[in-house]
mmCIF file of C-alpha atoms and ligand atoms in Angstrom:
data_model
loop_
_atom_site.group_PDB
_atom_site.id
_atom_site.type_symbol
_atom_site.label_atom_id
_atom_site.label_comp_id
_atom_site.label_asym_id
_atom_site.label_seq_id
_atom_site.Cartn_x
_atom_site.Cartn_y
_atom_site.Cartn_z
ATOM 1 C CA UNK Y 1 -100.168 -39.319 -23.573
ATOM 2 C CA UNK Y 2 -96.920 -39.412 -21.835
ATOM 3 C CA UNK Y 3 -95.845 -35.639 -20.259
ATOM 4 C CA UNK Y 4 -92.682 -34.012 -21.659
ATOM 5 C CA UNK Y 5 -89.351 -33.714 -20.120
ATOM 6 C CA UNK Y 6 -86.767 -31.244 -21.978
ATOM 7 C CA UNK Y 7 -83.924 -30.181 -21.000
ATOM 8 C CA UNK Y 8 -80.721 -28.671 -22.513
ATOM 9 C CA UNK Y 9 -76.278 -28.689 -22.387
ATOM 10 C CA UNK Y 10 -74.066 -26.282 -23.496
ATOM 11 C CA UNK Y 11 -71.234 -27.535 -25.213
ATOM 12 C CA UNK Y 12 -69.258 -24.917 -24.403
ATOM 13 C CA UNK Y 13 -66.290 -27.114 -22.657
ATOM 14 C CA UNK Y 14 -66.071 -31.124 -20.801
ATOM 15 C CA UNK Y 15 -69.303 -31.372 -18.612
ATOM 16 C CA UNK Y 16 -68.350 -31.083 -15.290
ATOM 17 C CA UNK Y 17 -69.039 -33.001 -11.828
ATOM 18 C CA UNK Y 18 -71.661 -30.052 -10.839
ATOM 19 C CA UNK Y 19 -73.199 -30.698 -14.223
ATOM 20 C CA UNK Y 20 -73.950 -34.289 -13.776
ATOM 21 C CA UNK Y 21 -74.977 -34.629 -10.024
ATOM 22 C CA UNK Y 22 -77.120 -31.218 -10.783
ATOM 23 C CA UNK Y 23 -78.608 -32.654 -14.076
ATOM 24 C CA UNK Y 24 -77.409 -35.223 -16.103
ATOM 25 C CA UNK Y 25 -77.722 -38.115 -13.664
ATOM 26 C CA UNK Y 26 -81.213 -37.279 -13.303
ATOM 27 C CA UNK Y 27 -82.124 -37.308 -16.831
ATOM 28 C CA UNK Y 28 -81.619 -41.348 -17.040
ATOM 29 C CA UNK Y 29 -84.443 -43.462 -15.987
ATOM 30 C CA UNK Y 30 -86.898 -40.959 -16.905
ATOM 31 C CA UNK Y 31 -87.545 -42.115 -20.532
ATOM 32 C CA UNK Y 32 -90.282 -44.817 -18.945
ATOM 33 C CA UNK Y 33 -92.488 -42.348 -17.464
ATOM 34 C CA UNK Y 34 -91.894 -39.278 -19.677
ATOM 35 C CA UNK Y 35 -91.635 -38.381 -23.352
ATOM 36 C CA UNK Y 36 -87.836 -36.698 -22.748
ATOM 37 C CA UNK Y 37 -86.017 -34.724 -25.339
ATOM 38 C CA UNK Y 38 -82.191 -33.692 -24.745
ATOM 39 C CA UNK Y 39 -80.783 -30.927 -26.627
ATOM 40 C CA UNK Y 40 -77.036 -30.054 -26.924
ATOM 41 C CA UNK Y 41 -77.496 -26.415 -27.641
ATOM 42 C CA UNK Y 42 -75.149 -25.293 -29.168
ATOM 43 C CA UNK Y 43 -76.736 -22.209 -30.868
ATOM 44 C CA UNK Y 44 -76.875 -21.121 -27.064
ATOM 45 C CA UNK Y 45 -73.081 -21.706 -27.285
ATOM 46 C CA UNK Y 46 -71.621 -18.791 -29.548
ATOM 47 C CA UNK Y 47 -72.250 -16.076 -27.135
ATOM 48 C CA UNK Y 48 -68.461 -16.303 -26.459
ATOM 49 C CA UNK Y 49 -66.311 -16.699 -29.423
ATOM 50 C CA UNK Y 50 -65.595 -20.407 -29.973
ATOM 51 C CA UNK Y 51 -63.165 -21.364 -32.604
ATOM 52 C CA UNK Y 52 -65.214 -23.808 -35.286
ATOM 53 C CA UNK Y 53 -63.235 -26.775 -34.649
ATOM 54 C CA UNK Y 54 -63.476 -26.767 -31.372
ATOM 55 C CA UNK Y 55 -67.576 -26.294 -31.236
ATOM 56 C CA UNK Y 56 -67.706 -29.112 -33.591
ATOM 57 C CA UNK Y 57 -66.111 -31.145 -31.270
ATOM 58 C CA UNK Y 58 -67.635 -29.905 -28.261
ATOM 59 C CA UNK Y 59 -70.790 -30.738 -29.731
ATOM 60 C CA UNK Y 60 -70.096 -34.254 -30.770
ATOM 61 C CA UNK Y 61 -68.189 -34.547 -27.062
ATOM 62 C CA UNK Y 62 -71.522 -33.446 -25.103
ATOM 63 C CA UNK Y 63 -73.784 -35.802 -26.825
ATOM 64 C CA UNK Y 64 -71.692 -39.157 -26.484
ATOM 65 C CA UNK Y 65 -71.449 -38.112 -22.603
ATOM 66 C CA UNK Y 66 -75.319 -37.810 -22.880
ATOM 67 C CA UNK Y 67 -75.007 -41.467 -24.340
ATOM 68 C CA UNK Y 68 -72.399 -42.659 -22.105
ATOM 69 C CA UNK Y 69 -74.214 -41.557 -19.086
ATOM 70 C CA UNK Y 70 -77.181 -43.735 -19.901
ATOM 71 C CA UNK Y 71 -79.430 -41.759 -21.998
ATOM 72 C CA UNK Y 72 -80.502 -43.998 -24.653
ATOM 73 C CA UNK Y 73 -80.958 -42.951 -27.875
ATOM 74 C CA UNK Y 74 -83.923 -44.692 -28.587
ATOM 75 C CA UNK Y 75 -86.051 -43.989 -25.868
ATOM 76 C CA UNK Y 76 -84.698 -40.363 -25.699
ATOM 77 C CA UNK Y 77 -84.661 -37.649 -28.519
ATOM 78 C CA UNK Y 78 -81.207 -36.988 -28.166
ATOM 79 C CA UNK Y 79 -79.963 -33.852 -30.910
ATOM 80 C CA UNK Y 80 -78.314 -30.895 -31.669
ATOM 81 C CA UNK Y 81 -80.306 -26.964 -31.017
ATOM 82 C CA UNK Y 82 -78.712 -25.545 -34.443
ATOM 83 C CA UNK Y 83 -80.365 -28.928 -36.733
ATOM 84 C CA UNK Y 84 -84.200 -27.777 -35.549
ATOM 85 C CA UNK Y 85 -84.618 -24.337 -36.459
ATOM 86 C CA UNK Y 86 -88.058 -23.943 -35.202
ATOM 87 C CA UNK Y 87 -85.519 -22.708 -31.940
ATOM 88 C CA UNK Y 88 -84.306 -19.801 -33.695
ATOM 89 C CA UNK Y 89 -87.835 -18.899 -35.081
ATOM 90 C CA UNK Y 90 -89.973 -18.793 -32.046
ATOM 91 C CA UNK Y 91 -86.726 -17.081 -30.049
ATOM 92 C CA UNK Y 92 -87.227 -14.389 -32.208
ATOM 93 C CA UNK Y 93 -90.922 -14.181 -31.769
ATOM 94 C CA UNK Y 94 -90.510 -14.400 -27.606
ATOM 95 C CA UNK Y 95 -88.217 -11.852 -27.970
ATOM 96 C CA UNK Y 96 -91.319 -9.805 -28.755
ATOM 97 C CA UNK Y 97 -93.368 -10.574 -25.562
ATOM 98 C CA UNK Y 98 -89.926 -10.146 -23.359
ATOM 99 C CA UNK Y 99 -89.313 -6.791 -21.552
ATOM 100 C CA UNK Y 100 -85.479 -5.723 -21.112
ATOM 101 C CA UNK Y 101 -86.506 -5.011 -17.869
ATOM 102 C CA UNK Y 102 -86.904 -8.697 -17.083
ATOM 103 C CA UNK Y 103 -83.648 -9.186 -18.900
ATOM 104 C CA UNK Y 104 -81.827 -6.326 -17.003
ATOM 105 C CA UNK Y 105 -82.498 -8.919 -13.822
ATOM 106 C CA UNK Y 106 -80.872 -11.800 -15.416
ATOM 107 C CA UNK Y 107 -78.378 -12.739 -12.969
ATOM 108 C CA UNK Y 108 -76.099 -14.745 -14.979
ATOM 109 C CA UNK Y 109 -76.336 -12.155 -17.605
ATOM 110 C CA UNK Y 110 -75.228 -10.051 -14.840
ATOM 111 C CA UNK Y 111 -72.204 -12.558 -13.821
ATOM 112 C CA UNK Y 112 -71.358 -12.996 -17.273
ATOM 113 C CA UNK Y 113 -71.136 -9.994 -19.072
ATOM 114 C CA UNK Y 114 -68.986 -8.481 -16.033
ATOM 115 C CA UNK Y 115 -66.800 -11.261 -16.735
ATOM 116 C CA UNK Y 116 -66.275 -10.964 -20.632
ATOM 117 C CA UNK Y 117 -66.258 -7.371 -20.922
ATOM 118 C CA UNK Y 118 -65.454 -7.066 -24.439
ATOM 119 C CA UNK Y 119 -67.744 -9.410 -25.919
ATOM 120 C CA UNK Y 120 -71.176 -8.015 -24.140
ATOM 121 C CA UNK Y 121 -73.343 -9.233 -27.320
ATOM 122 C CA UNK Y 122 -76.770 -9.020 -27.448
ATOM 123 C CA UNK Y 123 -76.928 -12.787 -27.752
ATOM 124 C CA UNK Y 124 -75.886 -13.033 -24.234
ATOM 125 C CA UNK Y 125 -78.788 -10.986 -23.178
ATOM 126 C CA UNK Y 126 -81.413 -12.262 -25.025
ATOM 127 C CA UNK Y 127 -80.417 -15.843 -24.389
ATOM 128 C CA UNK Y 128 -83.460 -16.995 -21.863
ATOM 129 C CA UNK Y 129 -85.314 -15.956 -23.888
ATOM 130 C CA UNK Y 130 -83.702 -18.382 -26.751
ATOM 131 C CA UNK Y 131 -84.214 -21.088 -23.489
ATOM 132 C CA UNK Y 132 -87.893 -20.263 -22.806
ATOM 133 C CA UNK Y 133 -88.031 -21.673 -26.359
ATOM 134 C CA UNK Y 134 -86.149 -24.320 -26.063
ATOM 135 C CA UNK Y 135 -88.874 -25.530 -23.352
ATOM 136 C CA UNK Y 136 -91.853 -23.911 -25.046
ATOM 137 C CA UNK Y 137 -91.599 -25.665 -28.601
ATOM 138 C CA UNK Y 138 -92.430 -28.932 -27.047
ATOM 139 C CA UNK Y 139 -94.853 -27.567 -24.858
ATOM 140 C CA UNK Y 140 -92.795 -29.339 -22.070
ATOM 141 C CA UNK Y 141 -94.367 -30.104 -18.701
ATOM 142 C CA UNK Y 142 -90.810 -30.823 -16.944
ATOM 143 C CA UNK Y 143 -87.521 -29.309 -16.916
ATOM 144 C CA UNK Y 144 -84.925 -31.117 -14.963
ATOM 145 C CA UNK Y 145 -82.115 -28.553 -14.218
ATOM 146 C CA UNK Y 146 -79.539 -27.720 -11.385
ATOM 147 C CA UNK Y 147 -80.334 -24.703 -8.983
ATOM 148 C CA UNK Y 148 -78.408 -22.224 -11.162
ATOM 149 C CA UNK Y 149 -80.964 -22.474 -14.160
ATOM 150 C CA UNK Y 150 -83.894 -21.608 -12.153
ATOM 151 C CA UNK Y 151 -84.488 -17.882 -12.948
ATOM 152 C CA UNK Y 152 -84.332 -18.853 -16.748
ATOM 153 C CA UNK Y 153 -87.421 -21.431 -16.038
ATOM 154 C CA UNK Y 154 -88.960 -18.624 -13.808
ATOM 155 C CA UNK Y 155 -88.669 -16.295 -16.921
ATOM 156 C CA UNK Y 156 -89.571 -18.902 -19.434
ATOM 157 C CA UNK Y 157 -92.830 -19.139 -17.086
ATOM 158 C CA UNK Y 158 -93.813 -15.565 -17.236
ATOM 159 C CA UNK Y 159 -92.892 -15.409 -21.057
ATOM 160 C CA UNK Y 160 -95.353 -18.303 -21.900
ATOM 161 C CA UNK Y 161 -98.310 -17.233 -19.357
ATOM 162 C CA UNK Y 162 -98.173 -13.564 -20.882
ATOM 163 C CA UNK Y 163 -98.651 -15.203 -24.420
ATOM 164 C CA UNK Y 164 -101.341 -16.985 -23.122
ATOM 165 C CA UNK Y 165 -103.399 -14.280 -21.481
ATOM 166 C CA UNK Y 166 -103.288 -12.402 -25.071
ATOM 167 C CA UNK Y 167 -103.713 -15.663 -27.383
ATOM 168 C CA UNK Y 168 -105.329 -18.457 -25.596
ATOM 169 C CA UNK Y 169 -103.847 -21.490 -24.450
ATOM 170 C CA UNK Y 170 -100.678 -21.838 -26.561
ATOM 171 C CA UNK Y 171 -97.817 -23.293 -24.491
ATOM 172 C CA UNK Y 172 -98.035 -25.665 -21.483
ATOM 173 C CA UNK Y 173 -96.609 -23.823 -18.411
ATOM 174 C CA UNK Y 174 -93.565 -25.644 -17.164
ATOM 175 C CA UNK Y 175 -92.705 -26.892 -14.164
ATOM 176 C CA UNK Y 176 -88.489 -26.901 -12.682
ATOM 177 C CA UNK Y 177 -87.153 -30.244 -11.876
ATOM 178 C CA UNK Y 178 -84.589 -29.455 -9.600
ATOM 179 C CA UNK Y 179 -82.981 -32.346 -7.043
ATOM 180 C CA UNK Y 180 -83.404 -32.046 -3.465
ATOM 181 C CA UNK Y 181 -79.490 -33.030 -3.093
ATOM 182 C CA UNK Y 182 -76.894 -31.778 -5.294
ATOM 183 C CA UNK Y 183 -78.504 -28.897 -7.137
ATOM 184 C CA UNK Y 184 -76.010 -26.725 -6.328
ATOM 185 C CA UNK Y 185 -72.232 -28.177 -6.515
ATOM 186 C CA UNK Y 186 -69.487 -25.707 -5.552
ATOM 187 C CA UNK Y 187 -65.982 -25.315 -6.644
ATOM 188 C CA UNK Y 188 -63.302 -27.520 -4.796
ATOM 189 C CA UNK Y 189 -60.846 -24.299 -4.141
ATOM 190 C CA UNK Y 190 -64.083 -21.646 -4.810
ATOM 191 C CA UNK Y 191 -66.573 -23.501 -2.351
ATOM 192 C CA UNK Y 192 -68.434 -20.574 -2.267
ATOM 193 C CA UNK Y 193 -69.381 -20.309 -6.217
ATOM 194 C CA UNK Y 194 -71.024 -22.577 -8.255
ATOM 195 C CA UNK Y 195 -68.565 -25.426 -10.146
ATOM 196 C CA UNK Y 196 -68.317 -23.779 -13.462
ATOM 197 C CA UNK Y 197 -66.743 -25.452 -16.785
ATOM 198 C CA UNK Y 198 -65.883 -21.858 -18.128
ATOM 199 C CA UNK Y 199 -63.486 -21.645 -15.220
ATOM 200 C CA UNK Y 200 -60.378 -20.987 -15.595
ATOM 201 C CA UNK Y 201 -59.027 -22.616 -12.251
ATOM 202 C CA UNK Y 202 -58.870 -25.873 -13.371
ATOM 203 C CA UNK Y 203 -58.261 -26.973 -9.759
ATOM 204 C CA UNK Y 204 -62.115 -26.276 -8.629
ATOM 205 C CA UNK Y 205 -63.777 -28.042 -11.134
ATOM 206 C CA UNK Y 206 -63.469 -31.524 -12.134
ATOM 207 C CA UNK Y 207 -63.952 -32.727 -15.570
ATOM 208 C CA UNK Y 208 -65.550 -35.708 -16.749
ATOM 209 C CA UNK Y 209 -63.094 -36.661 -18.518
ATOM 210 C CA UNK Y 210 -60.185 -36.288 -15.570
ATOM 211 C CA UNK Y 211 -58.358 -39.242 -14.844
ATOM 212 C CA UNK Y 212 -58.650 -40.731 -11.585
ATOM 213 C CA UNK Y 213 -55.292 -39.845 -10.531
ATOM 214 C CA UNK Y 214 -56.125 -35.851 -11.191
ATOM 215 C CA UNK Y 215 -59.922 -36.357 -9.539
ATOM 216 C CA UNK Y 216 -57.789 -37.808 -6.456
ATOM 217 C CA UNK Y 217 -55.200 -34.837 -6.450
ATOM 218 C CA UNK Y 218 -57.979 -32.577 -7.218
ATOM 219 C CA UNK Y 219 -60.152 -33.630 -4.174
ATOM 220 C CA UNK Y 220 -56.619 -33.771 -1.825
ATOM 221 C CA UNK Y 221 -56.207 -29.981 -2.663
ATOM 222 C CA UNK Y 222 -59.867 -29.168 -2.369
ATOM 223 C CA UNK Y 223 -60.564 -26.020 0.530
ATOM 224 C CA UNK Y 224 -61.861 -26.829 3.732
ATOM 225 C CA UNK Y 225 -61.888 -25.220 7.224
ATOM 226 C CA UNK Y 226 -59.634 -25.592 10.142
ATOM 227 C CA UNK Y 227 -62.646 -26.899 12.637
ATOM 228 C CA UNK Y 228 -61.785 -30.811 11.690
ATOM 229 C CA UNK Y 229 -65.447 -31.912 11.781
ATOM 230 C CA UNK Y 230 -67.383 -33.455 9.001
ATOM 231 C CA UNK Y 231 -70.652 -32.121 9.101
ATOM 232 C CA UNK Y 232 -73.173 -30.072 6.873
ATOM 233 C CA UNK Y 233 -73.491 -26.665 7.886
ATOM 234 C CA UNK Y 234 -73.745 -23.367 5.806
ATOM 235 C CA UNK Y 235 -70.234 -22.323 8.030
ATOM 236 C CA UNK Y 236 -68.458 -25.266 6.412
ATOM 237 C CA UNK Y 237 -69.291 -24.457 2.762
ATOM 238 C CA UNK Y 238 -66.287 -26.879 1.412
ATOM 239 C CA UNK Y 239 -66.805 -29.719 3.987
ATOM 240 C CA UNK Y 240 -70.583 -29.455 2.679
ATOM 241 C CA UNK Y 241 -70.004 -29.649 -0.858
ATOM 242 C CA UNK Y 242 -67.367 -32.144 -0.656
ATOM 243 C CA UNK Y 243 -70.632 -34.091 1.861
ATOM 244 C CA UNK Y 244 -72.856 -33.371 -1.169
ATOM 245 C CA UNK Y 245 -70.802 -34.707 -3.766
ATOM 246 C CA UNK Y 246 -70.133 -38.158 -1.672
ATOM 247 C CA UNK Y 247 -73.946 -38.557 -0.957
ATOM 248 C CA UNK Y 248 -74.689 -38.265 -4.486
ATOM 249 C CA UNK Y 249 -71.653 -41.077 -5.833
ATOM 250 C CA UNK Y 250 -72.549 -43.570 -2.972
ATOM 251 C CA UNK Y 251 -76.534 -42.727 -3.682
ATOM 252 C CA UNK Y 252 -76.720 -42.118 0.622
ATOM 253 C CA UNK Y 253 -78.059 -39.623 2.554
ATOM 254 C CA UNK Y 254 -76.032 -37.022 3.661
ATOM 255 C CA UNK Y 255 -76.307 -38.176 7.487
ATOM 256 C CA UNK Y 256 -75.278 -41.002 6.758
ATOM 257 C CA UNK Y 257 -71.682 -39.946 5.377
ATOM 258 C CA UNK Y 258 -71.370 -37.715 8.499
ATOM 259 C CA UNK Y 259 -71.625 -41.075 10.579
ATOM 260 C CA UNK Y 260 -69.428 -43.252 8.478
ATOM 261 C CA UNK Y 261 -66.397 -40.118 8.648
ATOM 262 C CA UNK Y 262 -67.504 -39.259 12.170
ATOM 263 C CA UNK Y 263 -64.024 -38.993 14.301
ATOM 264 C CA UNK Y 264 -62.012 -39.330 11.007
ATOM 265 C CA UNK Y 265 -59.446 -36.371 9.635
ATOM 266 C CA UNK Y 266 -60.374 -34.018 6.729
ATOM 267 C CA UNK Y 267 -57.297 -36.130 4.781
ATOM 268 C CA UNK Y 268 -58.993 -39.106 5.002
ATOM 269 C CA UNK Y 269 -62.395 -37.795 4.131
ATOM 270 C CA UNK Y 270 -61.544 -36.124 0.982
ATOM 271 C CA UNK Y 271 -59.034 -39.209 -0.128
ATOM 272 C CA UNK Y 272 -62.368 -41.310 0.295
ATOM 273 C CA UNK Y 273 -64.344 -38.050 -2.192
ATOM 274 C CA UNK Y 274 -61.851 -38.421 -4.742
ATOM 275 C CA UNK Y 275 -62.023 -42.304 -5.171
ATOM 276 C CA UNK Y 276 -65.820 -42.729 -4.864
ATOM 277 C CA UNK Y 277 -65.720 -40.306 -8.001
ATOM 278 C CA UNK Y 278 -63.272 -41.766 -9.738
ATOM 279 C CA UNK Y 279 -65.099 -44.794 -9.030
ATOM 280 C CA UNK Y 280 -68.631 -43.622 -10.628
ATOM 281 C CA UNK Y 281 -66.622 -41.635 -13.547
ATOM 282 C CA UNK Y 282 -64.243 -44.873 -15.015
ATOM 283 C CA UNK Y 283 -66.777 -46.745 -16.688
ATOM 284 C CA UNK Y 284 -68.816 -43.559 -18.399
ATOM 285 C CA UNK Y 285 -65.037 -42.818 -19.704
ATOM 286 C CA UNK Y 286 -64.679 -45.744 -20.943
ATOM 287 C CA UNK Y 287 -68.416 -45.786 -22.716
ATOM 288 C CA UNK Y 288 -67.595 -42.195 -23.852
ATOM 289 C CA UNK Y 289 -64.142 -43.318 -25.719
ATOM 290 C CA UNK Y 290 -65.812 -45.889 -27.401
ATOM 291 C CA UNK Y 291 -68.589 -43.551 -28.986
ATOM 292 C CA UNK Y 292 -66.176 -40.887 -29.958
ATOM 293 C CA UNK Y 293 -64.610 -43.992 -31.947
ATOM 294 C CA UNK Y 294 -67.263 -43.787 -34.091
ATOM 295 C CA UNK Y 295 -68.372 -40.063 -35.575
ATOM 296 C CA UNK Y 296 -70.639 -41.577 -38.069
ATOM 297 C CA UNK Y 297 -72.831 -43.556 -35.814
ATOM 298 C CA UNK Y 298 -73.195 -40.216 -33.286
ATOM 299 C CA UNK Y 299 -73.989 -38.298 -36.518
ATOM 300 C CA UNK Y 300 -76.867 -40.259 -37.463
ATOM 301 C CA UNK Y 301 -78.023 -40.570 -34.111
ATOM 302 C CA UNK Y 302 -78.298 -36.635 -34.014
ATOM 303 C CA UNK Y 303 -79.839 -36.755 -37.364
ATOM 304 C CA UNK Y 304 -82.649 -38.987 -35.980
ATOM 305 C CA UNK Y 305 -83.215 -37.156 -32.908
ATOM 306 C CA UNK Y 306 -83.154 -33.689 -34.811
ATOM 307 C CA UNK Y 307 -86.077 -35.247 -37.406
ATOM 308 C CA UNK Y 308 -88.400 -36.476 -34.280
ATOM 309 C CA UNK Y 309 -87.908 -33.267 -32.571
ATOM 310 C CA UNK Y 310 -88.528 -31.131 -35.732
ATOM 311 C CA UNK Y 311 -91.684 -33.545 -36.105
ATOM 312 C CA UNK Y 312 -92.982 -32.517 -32.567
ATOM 313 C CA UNK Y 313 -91.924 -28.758 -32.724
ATOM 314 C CA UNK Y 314 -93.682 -28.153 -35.743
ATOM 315 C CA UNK Y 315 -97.381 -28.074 -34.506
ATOM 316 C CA UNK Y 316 -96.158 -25.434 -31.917
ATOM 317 C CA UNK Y 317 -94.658 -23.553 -34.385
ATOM 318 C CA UNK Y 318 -97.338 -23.219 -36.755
ATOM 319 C CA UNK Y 319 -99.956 -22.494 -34.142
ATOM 320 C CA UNK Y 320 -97.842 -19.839 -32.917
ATOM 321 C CA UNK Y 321 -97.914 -18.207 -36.202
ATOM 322 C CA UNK Y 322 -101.243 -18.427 -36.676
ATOM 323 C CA UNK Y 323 -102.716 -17.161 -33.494
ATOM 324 C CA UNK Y 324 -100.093 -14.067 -34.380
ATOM 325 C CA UNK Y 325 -101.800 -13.128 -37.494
ATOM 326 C CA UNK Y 326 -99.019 -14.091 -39.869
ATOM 327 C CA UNK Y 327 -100.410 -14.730 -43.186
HETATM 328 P P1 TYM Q 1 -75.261 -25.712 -18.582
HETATM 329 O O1 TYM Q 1 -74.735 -26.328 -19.827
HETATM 330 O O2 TYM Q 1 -74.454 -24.653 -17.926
HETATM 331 O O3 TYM Q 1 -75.510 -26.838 -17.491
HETATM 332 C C1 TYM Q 1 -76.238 -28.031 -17.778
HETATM 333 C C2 TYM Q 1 -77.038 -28.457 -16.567
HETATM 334 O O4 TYM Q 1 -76.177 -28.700 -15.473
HETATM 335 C C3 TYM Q 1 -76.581 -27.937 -14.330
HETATM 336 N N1 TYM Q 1 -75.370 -27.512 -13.625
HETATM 337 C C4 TYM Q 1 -75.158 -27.668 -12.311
HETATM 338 N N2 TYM Q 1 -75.893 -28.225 -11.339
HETATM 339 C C5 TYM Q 1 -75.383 -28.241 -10.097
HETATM 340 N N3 TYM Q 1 -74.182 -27.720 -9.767
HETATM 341 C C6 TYM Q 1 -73.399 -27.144 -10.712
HETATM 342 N N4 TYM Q 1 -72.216 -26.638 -10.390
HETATM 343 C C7 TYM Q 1 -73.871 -27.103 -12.054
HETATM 344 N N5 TYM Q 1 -73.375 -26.617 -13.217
HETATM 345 C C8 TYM Q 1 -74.297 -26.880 -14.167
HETATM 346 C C9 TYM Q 1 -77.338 -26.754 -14.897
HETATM 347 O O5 TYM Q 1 -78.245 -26.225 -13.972
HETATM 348 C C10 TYM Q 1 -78.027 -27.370 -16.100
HETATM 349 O O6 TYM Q 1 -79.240 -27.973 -15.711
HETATM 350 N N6 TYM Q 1 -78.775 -22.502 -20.092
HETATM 351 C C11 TYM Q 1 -78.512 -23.902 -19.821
HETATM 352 C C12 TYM Q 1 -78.788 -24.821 -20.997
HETATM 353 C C13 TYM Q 1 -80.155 -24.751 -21.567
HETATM 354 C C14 TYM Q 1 -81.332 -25.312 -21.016
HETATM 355 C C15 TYM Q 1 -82.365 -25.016 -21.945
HETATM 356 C C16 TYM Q 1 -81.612 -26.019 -19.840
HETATM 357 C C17 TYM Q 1 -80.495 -24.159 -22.737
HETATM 358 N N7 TYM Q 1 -81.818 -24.321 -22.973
HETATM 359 C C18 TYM Q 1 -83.694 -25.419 -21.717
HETATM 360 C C19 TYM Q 1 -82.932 -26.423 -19.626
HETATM 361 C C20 TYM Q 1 -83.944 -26.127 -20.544
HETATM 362 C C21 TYM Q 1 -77.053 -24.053 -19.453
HETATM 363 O O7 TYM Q 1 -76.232 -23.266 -19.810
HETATM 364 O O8 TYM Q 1 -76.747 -25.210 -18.809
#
């Protein structure tokens, strides 16, 4: 039996540059060794409000990236959260076996709610818990994820081995995925915080979808420091991302790009950024345009996925229930 690799997207917005070097381009190639399951979870989605339209489209948007970045449909389970309610059902029952206190600790309930201070819902703060089982249904041995996600797995963890203890041996404890380069991608004018797409400077975070002329002017304008070196350091949080980011395009290590910029200016440098991404982006635009041409095809493809993955939750599910007691 092949081990299980989930892993999840909010369609919330465009995935971002710090989405794909911290995830997505890790999730292709994976499908030989692993059974892999991709969810566009959009149920995690609505904790800000989200006109309809615009979900549906996210939704649709997120998957034929997934496609476009070389996730194929047929060796991955590729489908929406909302079309496999099993989600929603053991979320509730987790919620059980979760202490607010955990919650309370949440960092990015923490970031987010002091954000969006008029929509605090209780969504928001009980959404690990909705993640732990995400992961959990499938009784997934791998979750590939960027640095940022790794208190939810961490949670998810200590949900699932507290079941355990009281019912037996009911979910698989997880392991993180996370990659040794590029787990953490920074803003371009922000290079201290994480590159978000629910920023609002659209300058420190590029889209996939940017064209290559905006990548380019976004990279020109990205923040630096006035020391004129290229190399990694925690001082030189901009020069470092902006390293990161070219080690992961080119697929080099990141001594290597300090050599090949060595003695060049921080113009120069970040011109070179900005094409190497524009570079790796053009033909997944290209791929993406031509699935959005057709709705039907992505539809059915979602349909598919959401019937295999209903087919594997199920067993979890109903085990679940029965160790519980429910009649
Ligand atoms: P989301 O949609 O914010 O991000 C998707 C994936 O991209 C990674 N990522 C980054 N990595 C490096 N640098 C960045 N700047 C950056 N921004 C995003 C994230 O770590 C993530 O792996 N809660 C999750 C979705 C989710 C999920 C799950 C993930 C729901 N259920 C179950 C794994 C397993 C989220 O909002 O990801």
């Amino acid at each position: 039996m092949k081990k299980i690799i989930f892993s999840g997207i909010k369609p919330t917005g465009i995935p971002t540059l710090g989405s794909l070097l911290g995830a997505l381009t890790h999730w292709e190639g994976l499908s030989s060794q692993y059974n892999c399951l991709y969810c566009v979870v959009d149920l995690h989605a609505i904790t800000i409000r989200i006109d309809p339209a615009v979900l549906r489209e996210n939704g649709r948007n997120m998957l034929a990236w997934l496609i476009a970045l070389g996730l194929d449909p047929e060796k991955n389970i590729l489908y929406y959260q909302s079309h496999v309610s099993a989600h929603a059902e053991l979320s509730w029952i987790l919620n059980c076996y979760t202490y607010v206190g955990e919650l309370n600790r949440m960092t990015q309930f923490k970031d987010k709610s002091a954000k969006n201070t008029e929509n605090i819902n209780s969504g928001l703060y009980t959404y690990p818990v909705l993640q732990a089982a995400d992961i959990l249904l499938f009784q997934s041995n791998l979750v590939p994820i960027g640095e940022d996600q790794r208190q939810h797995l961490e949670i998810c963890r200590d949900i699932a081995e507290r079941f355990n203890k009281i019912y037996g041996d009911v979910f698989t404890i997880p392991e993180a995925f996370v990659p040794p380069v590029g787990a953490r991608i920074t803003g371009l004018q922000n290079p201290s915080a994480k590159m978000s797409k629910s920023d609002e400077h659209s300058n420190d975070c590029i889209y996939l979808s940017d064209s290559s002329d905006e990548i380019i002017k976004k990279f020109k304008r990205a923040v630096t420091d006035s020391d004129n070196t290229i190399k990694f350091s925690e001082e030189k949080p901009g020069i470092s991302n902006l390293l990161t980011i070219y080690a992961c395009v080119t697929n080099k290590k990141i001594e290597e790009c300090e050599a090949e910029f060595e003695g060049k200016g921080y113009g120069a440098f970040k011109l070179a950024v900005g094409e190497a991404v524009a570079q790796t982006l053009a033909p997944f635009q290209k791929e993406h345009a031509r699935l959005m041409s057709d709705i039907a095809e992505l539809d059915a493809i979602a349909s598919r996925g959401a019937a295999k993955a209903n087919e594997m939750a199920t067993p979890t599910l109903i085990n679940v229930k029965n160790v519980i007691g429910f009649v």
